PDB file of C-alpha atoms in Angstrom:
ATOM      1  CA  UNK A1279     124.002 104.519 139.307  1.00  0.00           C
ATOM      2  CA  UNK A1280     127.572 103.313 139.940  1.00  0.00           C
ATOM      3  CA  UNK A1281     128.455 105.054 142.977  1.00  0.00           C
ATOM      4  CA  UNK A1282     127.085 108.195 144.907  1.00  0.00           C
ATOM      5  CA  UNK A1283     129.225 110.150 146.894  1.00  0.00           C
ATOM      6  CA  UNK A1284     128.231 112.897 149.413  1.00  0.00           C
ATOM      7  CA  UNK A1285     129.822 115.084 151.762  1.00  0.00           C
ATOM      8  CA  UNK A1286     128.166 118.035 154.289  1.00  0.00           C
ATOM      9  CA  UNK A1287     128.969 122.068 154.075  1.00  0.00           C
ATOM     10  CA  UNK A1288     131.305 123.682 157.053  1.00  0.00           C
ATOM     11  CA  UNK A1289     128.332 124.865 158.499  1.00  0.00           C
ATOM     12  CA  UNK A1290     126.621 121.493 158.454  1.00  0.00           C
ATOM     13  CA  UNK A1291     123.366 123.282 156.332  1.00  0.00           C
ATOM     14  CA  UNK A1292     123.936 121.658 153.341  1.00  0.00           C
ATOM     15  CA  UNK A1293     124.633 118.133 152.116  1.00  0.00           C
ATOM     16  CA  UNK A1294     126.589 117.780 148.260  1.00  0.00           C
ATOM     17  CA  UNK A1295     125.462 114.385 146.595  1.00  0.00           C
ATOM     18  CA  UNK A1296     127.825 113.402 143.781  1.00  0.00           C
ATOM     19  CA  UNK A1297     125.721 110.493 141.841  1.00  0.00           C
ATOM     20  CA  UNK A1298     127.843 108.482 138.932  1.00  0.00           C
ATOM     21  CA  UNK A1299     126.108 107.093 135.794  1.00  0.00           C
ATOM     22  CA  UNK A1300     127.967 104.623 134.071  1.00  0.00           C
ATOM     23  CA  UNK A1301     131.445 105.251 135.174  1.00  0.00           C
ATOM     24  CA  UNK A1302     131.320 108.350 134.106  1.00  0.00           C
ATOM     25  CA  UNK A1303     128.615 110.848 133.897  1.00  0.00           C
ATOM     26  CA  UNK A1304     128.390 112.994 137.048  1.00  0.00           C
ATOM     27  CA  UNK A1305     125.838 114.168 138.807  1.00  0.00           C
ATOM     28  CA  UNK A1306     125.376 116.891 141.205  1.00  0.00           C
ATOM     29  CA  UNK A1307     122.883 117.439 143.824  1.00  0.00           C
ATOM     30  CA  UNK A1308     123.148 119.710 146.575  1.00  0.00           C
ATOM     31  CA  UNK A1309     120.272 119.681 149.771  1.00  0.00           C
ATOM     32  CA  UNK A1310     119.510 121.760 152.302  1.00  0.00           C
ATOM     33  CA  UNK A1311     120.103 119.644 155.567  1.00  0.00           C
ATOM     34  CA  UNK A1312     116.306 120.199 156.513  1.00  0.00           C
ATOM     35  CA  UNK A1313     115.078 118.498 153.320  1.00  0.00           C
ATOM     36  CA  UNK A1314     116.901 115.502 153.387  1.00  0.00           C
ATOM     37  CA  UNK A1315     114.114 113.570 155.336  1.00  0.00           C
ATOM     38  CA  UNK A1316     111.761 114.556 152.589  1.00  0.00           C
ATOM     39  CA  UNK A1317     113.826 113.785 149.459  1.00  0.00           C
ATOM     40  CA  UNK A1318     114.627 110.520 151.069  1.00  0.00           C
ATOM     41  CA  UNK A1319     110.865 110.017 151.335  1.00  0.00           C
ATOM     42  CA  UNK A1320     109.911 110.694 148.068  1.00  0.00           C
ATOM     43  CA  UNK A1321     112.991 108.752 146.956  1.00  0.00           C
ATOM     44  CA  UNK A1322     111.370 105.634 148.520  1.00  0.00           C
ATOM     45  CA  UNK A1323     107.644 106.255 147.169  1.00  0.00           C
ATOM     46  CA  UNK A1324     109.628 106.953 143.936  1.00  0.00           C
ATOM     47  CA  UNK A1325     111.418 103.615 143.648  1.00  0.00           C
ATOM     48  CA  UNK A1326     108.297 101.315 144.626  1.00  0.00           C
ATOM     49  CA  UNK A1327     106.262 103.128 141.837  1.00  0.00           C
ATOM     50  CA  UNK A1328     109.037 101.940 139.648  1.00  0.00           C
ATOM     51  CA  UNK A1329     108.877  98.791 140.522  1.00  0.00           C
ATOM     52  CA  UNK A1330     104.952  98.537 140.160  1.00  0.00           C
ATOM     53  CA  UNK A1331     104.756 100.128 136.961  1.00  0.00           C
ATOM     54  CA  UNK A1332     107.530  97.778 135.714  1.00  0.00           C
ATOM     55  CA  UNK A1333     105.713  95.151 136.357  1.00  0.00           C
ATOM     56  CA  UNK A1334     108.470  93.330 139.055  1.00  0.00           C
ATOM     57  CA  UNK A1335     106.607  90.656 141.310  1.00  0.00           C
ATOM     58  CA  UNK A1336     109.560  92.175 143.781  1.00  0.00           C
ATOM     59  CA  UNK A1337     108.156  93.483 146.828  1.00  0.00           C
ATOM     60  CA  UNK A1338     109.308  96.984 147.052  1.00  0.00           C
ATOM     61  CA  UNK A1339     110.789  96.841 149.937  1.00  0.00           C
ATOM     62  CA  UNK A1340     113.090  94.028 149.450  1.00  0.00           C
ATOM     63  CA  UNK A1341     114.113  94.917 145.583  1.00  0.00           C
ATOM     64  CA  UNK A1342     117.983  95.510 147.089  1.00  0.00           C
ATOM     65  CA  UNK A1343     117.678  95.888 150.657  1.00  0.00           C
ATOM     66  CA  UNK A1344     120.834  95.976 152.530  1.00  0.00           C
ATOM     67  CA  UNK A1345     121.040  94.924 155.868  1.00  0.00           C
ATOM     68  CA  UNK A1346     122.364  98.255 157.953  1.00  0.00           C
ATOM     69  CA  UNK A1347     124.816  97.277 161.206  1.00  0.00           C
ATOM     70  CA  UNK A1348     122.357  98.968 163.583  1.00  0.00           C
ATOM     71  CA  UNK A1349     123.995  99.835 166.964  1.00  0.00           C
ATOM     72  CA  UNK A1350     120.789 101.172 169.001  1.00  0.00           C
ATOM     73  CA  UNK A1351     117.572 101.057 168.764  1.00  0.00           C
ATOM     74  CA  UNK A1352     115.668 103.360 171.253  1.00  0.00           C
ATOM     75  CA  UNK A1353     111.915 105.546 171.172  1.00  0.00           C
ATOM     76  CA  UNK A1354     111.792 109.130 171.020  1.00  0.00           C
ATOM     77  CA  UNK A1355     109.139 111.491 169.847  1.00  0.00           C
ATOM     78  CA  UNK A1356     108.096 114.141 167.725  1.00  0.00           C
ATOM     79  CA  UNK A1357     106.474 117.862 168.334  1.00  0.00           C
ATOM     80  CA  UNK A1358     103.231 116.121 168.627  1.00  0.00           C
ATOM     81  CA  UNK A1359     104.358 113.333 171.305  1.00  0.00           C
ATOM     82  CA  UNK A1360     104.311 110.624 168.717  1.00  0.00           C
ATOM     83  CA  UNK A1361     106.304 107.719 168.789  1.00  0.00           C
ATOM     84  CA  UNK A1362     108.917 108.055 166.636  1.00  0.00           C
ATOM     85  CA  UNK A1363     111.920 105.111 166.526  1.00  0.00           C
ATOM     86  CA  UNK A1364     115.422 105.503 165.817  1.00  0.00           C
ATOM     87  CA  UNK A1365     118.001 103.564 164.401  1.00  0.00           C
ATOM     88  CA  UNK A1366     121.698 104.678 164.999  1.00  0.00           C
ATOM     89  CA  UNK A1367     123.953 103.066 162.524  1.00  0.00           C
ATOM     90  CA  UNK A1368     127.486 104.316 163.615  1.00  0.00           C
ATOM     91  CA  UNK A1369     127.331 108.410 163.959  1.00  0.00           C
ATOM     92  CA  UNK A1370     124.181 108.595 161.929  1.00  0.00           C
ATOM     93  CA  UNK A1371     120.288 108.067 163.304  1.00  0.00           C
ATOM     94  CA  UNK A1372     117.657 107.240 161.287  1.00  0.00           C
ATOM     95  CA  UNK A1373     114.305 107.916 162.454  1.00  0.00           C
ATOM     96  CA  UNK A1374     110.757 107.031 161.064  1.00  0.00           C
ATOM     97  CA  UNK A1375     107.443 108.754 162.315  1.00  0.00           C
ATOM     98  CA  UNK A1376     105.143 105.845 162.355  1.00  0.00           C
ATOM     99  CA  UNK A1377     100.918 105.703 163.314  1.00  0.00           C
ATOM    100  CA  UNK A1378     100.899 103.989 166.926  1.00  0.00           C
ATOM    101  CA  UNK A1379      99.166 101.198 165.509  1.00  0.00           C
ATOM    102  CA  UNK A1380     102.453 100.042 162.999  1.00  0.00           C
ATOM    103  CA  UNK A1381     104.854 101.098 165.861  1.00  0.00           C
ATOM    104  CA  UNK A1382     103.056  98.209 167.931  1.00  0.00           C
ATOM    105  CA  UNK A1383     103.706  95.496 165.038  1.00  0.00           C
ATOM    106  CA  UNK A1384     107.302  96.839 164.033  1.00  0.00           C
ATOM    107  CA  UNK A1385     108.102  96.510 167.899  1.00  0.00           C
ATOM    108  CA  UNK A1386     106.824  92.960 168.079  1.00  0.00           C
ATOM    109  CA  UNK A1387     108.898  92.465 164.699  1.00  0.00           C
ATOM    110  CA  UNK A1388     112.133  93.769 166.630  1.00  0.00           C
ATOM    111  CA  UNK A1389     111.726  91.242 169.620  1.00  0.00           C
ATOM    112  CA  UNK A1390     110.695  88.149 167.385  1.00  0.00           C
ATOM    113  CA  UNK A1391     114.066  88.826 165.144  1.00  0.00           C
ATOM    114  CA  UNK A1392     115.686  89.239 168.158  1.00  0.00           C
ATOM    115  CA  UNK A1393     114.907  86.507 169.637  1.00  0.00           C
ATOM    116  CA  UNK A1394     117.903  83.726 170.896  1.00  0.00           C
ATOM    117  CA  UNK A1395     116.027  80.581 169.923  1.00  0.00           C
ATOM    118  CA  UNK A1396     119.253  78.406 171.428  1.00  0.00           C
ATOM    119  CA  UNK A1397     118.182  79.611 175.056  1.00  0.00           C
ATOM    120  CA  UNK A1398     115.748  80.257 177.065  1.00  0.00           C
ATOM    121  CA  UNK A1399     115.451  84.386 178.042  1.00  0.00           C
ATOM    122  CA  UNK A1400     113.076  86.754 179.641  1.00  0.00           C
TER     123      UNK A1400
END
């Protein structure tokens, strides 16, 4: 891929994906807003298969990560009062539905990278 372009319906139901190949072979996807969180899913499973079955000694997760300019972090839930972070990143959210147990280590993640190591905080 060269570039992937997207843009949502009127209605806001659908979401058009335009993915170029080489300068110059296009590709068209178009989702339903409601399945976005699962193609994005399988996307992910998708590309660290990939990477296994090539053989990469890159961990999957860090093949071409990107660092996103993440302007809140906060907790919400789900239907089944999970835990359930979100990331807003301008006007979008992203949000992940994580066990309880990996919510507690990503948490302690957030504070350690957080962390002001030039002065002393609460």
């Amino acid at each position: 891929m060269t570039q992937v372009l997207g843009d949502t319906s009127a209605d806001g139901n659908r979401i058009r994906l335009q993915i170029i190949v080489d300068d110059h072979e296009v590709n068209a996807i178009v989702l339903c807003r409601d399945d976005v969180q699962s193609v994005a899913g399988l996307l992910i499973a998708l590309g660290a298969q990939a990477l296994t079955r090539r053989g990469s000694d890159q961990a999957p997760a860090l093949a071409s990560a990107r660092i996103l300019p993440v302007d809140l972090i906060t907790l919400g839930g789900d239907e089944r009062d999970g835990p359930v972070p979100v990331f807003g990143v301008g006007a979008p959210a992203l949000a992940f539905d994580l066990a309880r147990d990996r919510l507690a280590e990503s948490g302690r993640t957030f504070l350690t990278a957080s962390a002001r190591t030039a002065e002393f905080v609460n």
